[in-house]
mmCIF file of C-alpha atoms and ligand atoms in Angstrom:
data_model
loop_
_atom_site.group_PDB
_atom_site.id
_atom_site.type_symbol
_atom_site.label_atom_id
_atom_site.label_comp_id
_atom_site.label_asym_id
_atom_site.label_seq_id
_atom_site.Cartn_x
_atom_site.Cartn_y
_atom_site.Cartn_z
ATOM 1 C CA UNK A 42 99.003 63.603 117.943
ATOM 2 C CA UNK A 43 96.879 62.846 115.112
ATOM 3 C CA UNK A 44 93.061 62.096 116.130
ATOM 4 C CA UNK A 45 92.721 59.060 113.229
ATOM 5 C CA UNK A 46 93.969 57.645 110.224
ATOM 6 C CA UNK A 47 92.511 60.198 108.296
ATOM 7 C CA UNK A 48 94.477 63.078 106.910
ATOM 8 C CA UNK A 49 94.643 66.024 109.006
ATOM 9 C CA UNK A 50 94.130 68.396 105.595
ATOM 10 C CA UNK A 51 91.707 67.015 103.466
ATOM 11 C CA UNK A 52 92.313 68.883 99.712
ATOM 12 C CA UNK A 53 89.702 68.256 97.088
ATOM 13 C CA UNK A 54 88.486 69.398 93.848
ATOM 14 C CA UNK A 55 84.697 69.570 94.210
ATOM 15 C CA UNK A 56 83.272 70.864 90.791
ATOM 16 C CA UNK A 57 84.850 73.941 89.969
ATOM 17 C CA UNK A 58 85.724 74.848 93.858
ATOM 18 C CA UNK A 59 89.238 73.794 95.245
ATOM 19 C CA UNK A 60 87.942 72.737 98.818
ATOM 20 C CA UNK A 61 90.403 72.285 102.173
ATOM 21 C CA UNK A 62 89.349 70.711 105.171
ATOM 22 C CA UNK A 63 91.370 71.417 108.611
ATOM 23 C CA UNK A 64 90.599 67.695 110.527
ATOM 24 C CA UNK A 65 92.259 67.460 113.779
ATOM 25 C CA UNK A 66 88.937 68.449 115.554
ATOM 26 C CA UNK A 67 89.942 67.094 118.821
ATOM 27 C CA UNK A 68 92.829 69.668 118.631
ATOM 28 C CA UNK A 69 90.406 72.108 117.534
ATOM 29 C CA UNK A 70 91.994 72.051 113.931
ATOM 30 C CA UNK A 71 95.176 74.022 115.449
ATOM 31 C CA UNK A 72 97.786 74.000 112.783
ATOM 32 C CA UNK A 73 100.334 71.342 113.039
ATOM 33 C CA UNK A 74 103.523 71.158 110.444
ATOM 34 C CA UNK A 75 102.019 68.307 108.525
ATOM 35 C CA UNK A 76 98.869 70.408 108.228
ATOM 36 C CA UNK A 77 101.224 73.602 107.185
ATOM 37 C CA UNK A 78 103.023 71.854 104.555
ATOM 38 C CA UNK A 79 99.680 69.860 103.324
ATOM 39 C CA UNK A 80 98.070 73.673 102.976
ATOM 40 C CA UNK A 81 100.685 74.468 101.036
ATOM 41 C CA UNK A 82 101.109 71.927 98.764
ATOM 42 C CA UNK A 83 97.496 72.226 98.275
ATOM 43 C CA UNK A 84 97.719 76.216 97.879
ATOM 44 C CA UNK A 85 100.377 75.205 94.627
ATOM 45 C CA UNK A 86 97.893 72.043 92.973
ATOM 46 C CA UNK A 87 95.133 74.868 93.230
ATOM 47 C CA UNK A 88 97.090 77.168 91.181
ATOM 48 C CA UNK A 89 97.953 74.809 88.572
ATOM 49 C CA UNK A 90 94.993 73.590 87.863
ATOM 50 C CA UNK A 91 92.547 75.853 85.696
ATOM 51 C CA UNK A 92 89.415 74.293 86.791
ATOM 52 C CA UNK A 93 89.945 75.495 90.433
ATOM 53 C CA UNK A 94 88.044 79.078 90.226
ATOM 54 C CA UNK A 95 87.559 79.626 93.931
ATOM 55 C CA UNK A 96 88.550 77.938 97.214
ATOM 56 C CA UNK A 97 86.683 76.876 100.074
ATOM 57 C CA UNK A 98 88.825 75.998 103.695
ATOM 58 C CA UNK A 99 86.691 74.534 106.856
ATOM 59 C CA UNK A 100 86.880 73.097 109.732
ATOM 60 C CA UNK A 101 85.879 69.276 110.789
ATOM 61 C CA UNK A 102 83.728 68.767 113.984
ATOM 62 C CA UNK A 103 81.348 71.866 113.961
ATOM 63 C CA UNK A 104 83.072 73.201 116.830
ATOM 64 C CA UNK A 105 86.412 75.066 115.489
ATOM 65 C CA UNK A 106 87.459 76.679 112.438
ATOM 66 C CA UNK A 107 91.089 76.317 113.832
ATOM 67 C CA UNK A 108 92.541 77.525 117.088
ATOM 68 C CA UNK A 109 95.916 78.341 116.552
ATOM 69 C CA UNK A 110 98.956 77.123 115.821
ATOM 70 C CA UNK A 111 100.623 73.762 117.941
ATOM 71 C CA UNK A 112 101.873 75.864 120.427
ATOM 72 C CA UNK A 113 102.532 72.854 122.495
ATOM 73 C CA UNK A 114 105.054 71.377 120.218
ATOM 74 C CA UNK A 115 106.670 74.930 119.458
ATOM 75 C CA UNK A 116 107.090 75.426 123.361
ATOM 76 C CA UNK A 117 109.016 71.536 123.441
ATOM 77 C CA UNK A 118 111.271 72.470 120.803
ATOM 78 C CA UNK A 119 111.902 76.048 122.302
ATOM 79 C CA UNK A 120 112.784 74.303 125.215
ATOM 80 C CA UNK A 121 114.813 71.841 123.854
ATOM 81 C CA UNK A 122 117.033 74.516 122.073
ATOM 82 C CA UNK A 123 115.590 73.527 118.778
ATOM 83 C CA UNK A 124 115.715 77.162 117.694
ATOM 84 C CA UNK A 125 116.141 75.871 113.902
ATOM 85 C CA UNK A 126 112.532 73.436 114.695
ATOM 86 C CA UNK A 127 110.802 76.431 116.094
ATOM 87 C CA UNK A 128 112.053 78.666 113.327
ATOM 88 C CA UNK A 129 111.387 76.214 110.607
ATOM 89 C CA UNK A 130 107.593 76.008 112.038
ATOM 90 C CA UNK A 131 106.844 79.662 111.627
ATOM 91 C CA UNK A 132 108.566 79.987 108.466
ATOM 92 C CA UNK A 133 105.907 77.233 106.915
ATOM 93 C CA UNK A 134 102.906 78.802 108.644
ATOM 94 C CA UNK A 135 104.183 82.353 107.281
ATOM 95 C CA UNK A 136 104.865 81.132 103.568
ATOM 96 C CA UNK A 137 101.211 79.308 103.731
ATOM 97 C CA UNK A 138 99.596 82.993 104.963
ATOM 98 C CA UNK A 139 101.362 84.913 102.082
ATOM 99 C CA UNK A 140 100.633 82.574 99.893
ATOM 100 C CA UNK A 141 96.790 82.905 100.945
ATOM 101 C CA UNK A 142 97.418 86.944 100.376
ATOM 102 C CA UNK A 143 98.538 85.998 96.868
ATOM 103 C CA UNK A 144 95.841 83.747 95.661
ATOM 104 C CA UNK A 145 94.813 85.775 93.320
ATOM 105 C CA UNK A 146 91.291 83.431 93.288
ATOM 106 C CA UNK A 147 89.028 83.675 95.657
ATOM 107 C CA UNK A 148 89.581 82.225 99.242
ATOM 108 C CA UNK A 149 86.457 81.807 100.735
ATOM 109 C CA UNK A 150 86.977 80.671 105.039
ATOM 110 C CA UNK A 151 83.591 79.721 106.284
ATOM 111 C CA UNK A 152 84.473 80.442 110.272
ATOM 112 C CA UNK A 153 81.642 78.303 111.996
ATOM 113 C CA UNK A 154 83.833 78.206 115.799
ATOM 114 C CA UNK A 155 86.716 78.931 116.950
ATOM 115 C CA UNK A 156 89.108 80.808 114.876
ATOM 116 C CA UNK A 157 92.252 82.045 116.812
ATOM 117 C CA UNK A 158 95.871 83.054 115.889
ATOM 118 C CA UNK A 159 96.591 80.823 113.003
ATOM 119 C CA UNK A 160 93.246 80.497 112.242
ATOM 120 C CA UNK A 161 92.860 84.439 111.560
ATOM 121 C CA UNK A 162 96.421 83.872 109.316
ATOM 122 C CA UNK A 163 94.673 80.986 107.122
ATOM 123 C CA UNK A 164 91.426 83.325 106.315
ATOM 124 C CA UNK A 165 91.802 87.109 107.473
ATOM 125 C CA UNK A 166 93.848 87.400 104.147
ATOM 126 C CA UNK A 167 91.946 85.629 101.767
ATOM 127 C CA UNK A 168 88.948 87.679 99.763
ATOM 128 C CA UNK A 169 86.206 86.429 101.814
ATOM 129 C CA UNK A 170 86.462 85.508 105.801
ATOM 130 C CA UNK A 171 82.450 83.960 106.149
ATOM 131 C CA UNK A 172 81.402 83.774 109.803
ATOM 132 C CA UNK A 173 78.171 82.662 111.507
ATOM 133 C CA UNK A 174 76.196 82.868 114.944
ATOM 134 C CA UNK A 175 78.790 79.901 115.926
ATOM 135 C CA UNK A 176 82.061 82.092 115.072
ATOM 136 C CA UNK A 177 84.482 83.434 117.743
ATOM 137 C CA UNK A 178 87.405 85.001 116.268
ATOM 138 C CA UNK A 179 90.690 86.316 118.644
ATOM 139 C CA UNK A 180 94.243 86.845 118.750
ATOM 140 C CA UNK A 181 95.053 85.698 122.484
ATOM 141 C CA UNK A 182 98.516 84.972 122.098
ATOM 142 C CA UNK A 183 99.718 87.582 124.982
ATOM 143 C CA UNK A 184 98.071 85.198 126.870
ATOM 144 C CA UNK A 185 100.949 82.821 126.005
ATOM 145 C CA UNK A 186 103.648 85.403 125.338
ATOM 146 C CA UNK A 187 103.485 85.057 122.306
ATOM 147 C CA UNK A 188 102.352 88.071 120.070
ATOM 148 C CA UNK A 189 99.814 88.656 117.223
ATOM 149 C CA UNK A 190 101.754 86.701 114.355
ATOM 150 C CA UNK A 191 100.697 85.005 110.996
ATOM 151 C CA UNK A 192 100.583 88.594 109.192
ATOM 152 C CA UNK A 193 98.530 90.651 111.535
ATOM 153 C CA UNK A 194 101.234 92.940 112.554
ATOM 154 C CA UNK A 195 100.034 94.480 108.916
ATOM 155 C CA UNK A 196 96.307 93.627 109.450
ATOM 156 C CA UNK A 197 95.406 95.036 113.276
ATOM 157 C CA UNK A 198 96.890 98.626 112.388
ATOM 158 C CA UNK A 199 94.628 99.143 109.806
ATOM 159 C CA UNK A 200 91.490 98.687 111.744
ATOM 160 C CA UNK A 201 90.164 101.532 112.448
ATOM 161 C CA UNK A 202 90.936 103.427 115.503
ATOM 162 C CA UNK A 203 92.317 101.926 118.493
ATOM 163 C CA UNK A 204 90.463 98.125 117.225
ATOM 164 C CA UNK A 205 93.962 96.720 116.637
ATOM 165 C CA UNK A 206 95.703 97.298 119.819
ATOM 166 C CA UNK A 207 92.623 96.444 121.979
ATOM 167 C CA UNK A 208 92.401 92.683 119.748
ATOM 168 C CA UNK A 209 96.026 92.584 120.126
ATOM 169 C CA UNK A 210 96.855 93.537 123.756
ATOM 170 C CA UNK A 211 93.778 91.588 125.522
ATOM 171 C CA UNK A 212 92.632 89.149 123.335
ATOM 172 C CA UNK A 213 89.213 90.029 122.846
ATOM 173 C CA UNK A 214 87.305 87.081 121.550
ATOM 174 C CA UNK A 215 84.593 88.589 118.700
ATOM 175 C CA UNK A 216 81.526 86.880 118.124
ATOM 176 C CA UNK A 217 80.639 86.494 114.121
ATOM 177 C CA UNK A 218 78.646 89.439 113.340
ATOM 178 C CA UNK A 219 81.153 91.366 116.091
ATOM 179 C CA UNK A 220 84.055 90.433 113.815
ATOM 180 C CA UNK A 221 82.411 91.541 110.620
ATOM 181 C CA UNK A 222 81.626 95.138 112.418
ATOM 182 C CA UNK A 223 85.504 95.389 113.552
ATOM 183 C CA UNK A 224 86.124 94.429 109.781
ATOM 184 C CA UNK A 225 88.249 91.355 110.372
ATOM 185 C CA UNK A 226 85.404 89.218 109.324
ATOM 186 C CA UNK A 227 83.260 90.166 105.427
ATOM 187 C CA UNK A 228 80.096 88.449 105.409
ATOM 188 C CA UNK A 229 77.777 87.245 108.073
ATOM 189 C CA UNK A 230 75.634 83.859 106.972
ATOM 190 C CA UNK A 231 73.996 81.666 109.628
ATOM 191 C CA UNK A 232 75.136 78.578 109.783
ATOM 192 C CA UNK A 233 71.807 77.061 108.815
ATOM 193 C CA UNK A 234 72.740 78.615 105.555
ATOM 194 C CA UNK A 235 75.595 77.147 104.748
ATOM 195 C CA UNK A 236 75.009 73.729 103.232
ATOM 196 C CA UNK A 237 72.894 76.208 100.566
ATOM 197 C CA UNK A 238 75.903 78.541 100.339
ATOM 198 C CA UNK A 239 78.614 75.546 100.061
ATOM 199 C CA UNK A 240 76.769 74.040 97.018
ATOM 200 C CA UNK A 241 76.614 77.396 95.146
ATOM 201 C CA UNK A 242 80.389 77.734 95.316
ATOM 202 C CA UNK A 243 80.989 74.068 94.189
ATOM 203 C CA UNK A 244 79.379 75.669 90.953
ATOM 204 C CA UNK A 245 82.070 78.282 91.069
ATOM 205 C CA UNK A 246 79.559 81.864 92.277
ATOM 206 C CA UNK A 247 81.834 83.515 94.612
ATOM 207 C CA UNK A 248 79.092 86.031 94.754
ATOM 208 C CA UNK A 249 76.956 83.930 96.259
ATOM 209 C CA UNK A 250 78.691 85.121 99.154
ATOM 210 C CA UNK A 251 76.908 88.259 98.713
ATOM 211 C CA UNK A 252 73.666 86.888 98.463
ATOM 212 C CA UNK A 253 73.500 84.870 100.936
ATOM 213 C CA UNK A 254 75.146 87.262 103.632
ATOM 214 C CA UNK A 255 72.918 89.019 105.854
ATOM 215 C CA UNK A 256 73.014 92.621 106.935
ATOM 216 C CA UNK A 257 74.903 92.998 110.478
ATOM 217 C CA UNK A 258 73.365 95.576 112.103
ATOM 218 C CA UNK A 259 75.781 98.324 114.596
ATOM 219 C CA UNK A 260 76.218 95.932 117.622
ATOM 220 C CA UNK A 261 78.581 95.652 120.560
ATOM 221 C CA UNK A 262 81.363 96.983 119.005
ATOM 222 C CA UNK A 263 80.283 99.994 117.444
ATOM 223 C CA UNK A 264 78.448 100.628 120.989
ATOM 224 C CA UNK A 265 81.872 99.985 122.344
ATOM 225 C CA UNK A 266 84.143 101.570 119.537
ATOM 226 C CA UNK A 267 84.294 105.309 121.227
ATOM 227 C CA UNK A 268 85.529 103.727 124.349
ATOM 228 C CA UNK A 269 88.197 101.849 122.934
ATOM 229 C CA UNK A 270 89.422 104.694 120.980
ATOM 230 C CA UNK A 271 89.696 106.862 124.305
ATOM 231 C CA UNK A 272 91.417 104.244 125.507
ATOM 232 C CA UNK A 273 93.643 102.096 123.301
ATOM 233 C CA UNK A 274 94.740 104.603 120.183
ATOM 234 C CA UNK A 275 97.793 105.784 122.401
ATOM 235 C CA UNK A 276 101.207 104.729 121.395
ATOM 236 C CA UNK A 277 102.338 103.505 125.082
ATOM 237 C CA UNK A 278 100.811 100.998 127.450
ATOM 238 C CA UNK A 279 101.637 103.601 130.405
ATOM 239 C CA UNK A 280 99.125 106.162 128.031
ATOM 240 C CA UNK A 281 96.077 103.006 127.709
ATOM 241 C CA UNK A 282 96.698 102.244 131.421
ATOM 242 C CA UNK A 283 95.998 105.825 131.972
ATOM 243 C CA UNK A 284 93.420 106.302 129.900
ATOM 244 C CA UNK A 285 91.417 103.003 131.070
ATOM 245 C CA UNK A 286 91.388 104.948 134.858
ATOM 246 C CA UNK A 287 90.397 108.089 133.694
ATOM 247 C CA UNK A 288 87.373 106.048 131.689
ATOM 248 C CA UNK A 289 86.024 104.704 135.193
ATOM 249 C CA UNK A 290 83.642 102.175 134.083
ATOM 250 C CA UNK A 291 83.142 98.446 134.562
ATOM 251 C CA UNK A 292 84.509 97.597 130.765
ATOM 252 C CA UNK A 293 87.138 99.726 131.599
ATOM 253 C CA UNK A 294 88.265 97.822 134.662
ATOM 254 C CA UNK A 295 87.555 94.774 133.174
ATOM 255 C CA UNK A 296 90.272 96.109 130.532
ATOM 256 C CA UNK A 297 93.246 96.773 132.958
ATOM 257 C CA UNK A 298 92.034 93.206 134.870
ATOM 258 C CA UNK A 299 92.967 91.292 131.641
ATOM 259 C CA UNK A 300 95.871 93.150 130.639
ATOM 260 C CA UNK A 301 97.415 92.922 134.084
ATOM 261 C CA UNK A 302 97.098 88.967 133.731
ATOM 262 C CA UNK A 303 98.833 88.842 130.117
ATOM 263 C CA UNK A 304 102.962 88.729 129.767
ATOM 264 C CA UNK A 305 104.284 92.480 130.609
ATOM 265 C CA UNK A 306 106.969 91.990 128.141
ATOM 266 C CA UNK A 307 104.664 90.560 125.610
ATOM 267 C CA UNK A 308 102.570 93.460 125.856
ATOM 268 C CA UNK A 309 105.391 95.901 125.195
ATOM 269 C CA UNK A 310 106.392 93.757 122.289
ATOM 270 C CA UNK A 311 102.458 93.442 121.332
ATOM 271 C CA UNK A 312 102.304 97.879 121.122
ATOM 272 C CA UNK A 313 105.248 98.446 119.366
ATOM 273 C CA UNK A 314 104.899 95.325 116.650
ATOM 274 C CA UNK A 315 101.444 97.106 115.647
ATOM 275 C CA UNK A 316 103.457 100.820 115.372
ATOM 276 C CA UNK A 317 106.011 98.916 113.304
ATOM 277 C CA UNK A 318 103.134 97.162 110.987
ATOM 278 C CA UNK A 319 101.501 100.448 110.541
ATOM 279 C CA UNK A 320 104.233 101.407 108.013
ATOM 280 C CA UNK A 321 105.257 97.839 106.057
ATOM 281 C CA UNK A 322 103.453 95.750 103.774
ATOM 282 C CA UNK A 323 102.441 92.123 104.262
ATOM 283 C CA UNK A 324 105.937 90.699 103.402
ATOM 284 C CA UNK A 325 107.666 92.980 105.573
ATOM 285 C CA UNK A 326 105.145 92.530 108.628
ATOM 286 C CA UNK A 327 105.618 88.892 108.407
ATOM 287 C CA UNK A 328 109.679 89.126 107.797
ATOM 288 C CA UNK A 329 109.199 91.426 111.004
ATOM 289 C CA UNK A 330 107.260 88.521 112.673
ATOM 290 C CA UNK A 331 109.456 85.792 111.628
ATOM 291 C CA UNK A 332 112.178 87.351 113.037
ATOM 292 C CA UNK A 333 110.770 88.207 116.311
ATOM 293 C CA UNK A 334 109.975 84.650 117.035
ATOM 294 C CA UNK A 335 113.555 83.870 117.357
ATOM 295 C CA UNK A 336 113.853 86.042 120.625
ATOM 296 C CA UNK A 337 110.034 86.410 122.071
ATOM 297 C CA UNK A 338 110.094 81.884 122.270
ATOM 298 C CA UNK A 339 113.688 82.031 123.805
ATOM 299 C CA UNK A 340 112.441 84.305 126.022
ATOM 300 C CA UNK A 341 110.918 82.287 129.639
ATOM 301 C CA UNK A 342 107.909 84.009 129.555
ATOM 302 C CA UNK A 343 106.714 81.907 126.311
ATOM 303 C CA UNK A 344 107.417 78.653 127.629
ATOM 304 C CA UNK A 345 105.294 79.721 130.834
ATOM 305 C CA UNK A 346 102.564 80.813 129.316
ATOM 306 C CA UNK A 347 102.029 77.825 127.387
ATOM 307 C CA UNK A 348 102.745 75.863 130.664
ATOM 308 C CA UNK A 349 99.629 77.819 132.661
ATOM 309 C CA UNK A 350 97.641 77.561 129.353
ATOM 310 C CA UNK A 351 97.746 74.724 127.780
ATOM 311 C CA UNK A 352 99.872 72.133 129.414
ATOM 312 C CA UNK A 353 98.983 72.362 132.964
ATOM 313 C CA UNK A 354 95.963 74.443 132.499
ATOM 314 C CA UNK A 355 96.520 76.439 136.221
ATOM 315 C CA UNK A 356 96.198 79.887 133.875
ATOM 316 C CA UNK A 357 98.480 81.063 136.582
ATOM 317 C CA UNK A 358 101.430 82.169 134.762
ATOM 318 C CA UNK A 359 104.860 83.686 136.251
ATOM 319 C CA UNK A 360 105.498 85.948 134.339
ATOM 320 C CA UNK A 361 109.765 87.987 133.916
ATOM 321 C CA UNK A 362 109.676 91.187 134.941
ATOM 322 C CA UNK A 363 108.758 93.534 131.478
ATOM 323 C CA UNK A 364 112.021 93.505 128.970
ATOM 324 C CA UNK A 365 112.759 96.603 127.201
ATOM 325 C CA UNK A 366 110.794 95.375 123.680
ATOM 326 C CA UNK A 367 113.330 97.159 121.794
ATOM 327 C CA UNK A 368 116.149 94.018 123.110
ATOM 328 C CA UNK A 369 113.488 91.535 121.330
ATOM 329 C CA UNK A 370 113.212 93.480 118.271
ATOM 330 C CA UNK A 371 116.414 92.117 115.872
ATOM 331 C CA UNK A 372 118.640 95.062 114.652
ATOM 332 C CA UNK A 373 117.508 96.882 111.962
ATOM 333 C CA UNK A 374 113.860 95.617 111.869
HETATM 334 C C1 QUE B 16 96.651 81.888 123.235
HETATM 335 C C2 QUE B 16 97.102 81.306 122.085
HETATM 336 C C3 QUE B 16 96.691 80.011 121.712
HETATM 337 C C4 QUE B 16 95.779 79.356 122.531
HETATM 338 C C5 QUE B 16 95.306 79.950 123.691
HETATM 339 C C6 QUE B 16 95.745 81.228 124.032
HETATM 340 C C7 QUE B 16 97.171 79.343 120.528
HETATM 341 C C8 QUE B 16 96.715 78.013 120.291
HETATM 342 C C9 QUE B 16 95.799 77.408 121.162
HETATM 343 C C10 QUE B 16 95.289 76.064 121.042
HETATM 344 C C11 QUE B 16 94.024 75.757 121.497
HETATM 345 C C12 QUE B 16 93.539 74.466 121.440
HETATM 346 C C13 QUE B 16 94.323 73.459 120.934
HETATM 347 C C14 QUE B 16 95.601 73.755 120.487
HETATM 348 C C15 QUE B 16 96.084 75.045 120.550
HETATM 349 O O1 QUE B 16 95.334 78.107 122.239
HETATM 350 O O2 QUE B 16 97.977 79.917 119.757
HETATM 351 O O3 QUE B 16 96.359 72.763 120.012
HETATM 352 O O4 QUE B 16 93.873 72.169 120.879
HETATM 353 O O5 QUE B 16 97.175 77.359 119.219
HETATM 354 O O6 QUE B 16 95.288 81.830 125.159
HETATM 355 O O7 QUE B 16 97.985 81.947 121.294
#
């Protein structure tokens, strides 16, 4: 699966900046486990090395920042039985995001496209997530029945009001300055701007960030922010189902639409991972996650909803009937 000889992570030093580049454009940078363990061994040269004040991680082709994780392959080795291949993938990608969280430099993402699922895990917990005009940042993965992994179970509930279980449950995609008014995104910089912007932090400014970010004005989602409240701050997708009829509007319908298309069981799973995140730190949410994909990729609805995604691209999934969530959850998490 790899689009040339080239690597797929391309780690630098580039004066005093530690610079990673995500190349497997044609994939849309999606995170593959050579890329996960290159990121990582990349994350530990960084560290070593005194010279490296502040990194830098983009994506190749201008069109993604990266789009996920290689859901593909995960779905052939869930079906294969390969539970210690799937388990040994998520356990890579989780290490790399925690060892983002604990950089203790600055981790500068500049998100100039697509940025989706483990895309948000290689930058939402870095210092600085940089997005422009071009940026679209989502977690669809109940979509794929999957749910919102790579340490968001701890990031989501701490958006404000009901932000994190609207993302979470439909998938909302966010434009760039949308992002940075939901606060998942820091700074907003046009993407004309950042050739000017990379060069300053080759010097080693991390505050050029600052300077070079323009104001982002209240947009779509602060217009949109009292109706998702009403409607997605409830602790029970019977109570947001309910509360999207009462709302009665075109968004709202447009709501219950999309979440009648995703995985019922991965919804369940979706509401009461967030709850459960609320109350852990980082390590714990992504222990939580880890151990969840062991059950949620066994489970038939995953392999389907890869299937009507991204293999046969029909987007007409069959979904189980909904599973109690509480049989997914492991004991004692
Ligand atoms: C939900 C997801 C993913 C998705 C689409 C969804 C996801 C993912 C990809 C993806 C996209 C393009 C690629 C690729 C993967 O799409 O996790 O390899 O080239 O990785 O609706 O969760």
């Amino acid at each position: 699966m790899s689009d040339t000889a080239e690597p797929t992570l391309i780690a630098r030093r580039e004066g005093a900046a530690g610079t990673l580049l995500m190349n497997r454009p044609r994939a849309l940078n999606a995170l593959d486990t050579g890329m996960i363990a290159a990121l990582d061994a990349a994350i530990r040269d960084f560290r070593a090395d005194p010279a490296v004040r502040l990194v830098v991680l983009e994506g190749a082709g201008g069109r993604a920042f990266c789009a996920g994780g290689d859901v593909r392959r995960i779905r052939d080795l869930a079906l294969a039985g390969d539970a210690a291949g799937v388990e040994a993938f998520f356990a890579g990608e989780y290490a790399v995001n925690a060892a983002i969280a604990g950089f203790g430099r600055p981790w500068i993402s500049l998100i100039d496209g697509v940025c989706m699922g483990g895309g948000i895990g290689v930058s939402v917990h870095g210092s600085h997530r940089v997005v422009t005009e071009q940026a679209l940042l989502a977690m669809p993965e109940t979509a794929i029945a999957l749910f919102p992994d790579v340490g968001t179970s701890f990031v989501l509930p701490r958006l404000a009001g009901g932000l994190g279980n609207w993302l979470a449950l439909t998938g909302a995609r966010l434009k760039g300055a949308e992002a940075v008014e939901a606060g998942l995104a820091t700074h907003f910089v046009p993407r004309a701007d950042l050739p000017a912007l990379r060069a300053a932090l080759m010097a080693g400014d991390a505050a050029a960030v600052d300077r070079f970010a323009r104001p982002v004005p209240p947009g779509a989602v602060a217009a949109l922010r009292p109706a998702i409240d009403r409607c997605f701050a409830h602790a029970t997708l019977p109570a947001i189902r309910a509360a999207l009829e009462a709302e009665g509007t075109d968004w709202a319908r447009e709501q219950l639409a999309i979440l009648a298309r995703m995985s019922p069981t991965s919804l369940a799973v979706t509401l009461e991972l967030l709850r459960r995140g609320a109350g852990r730190d980082l390590a714990g949410c992504l222990a939580m996650e880890l151990a969840l994909t062991r059950t949620v990729t066994r489970h038939p609805d995953f392999a389907e909803g890869v299937r009507a995604v991204l293999v046969d691209k029909d987007n007409r999934p069959a979904w189980a009937p909904q599973a109690d969530p509480a049989t997914l959850f492991p004991p004692g998490g």
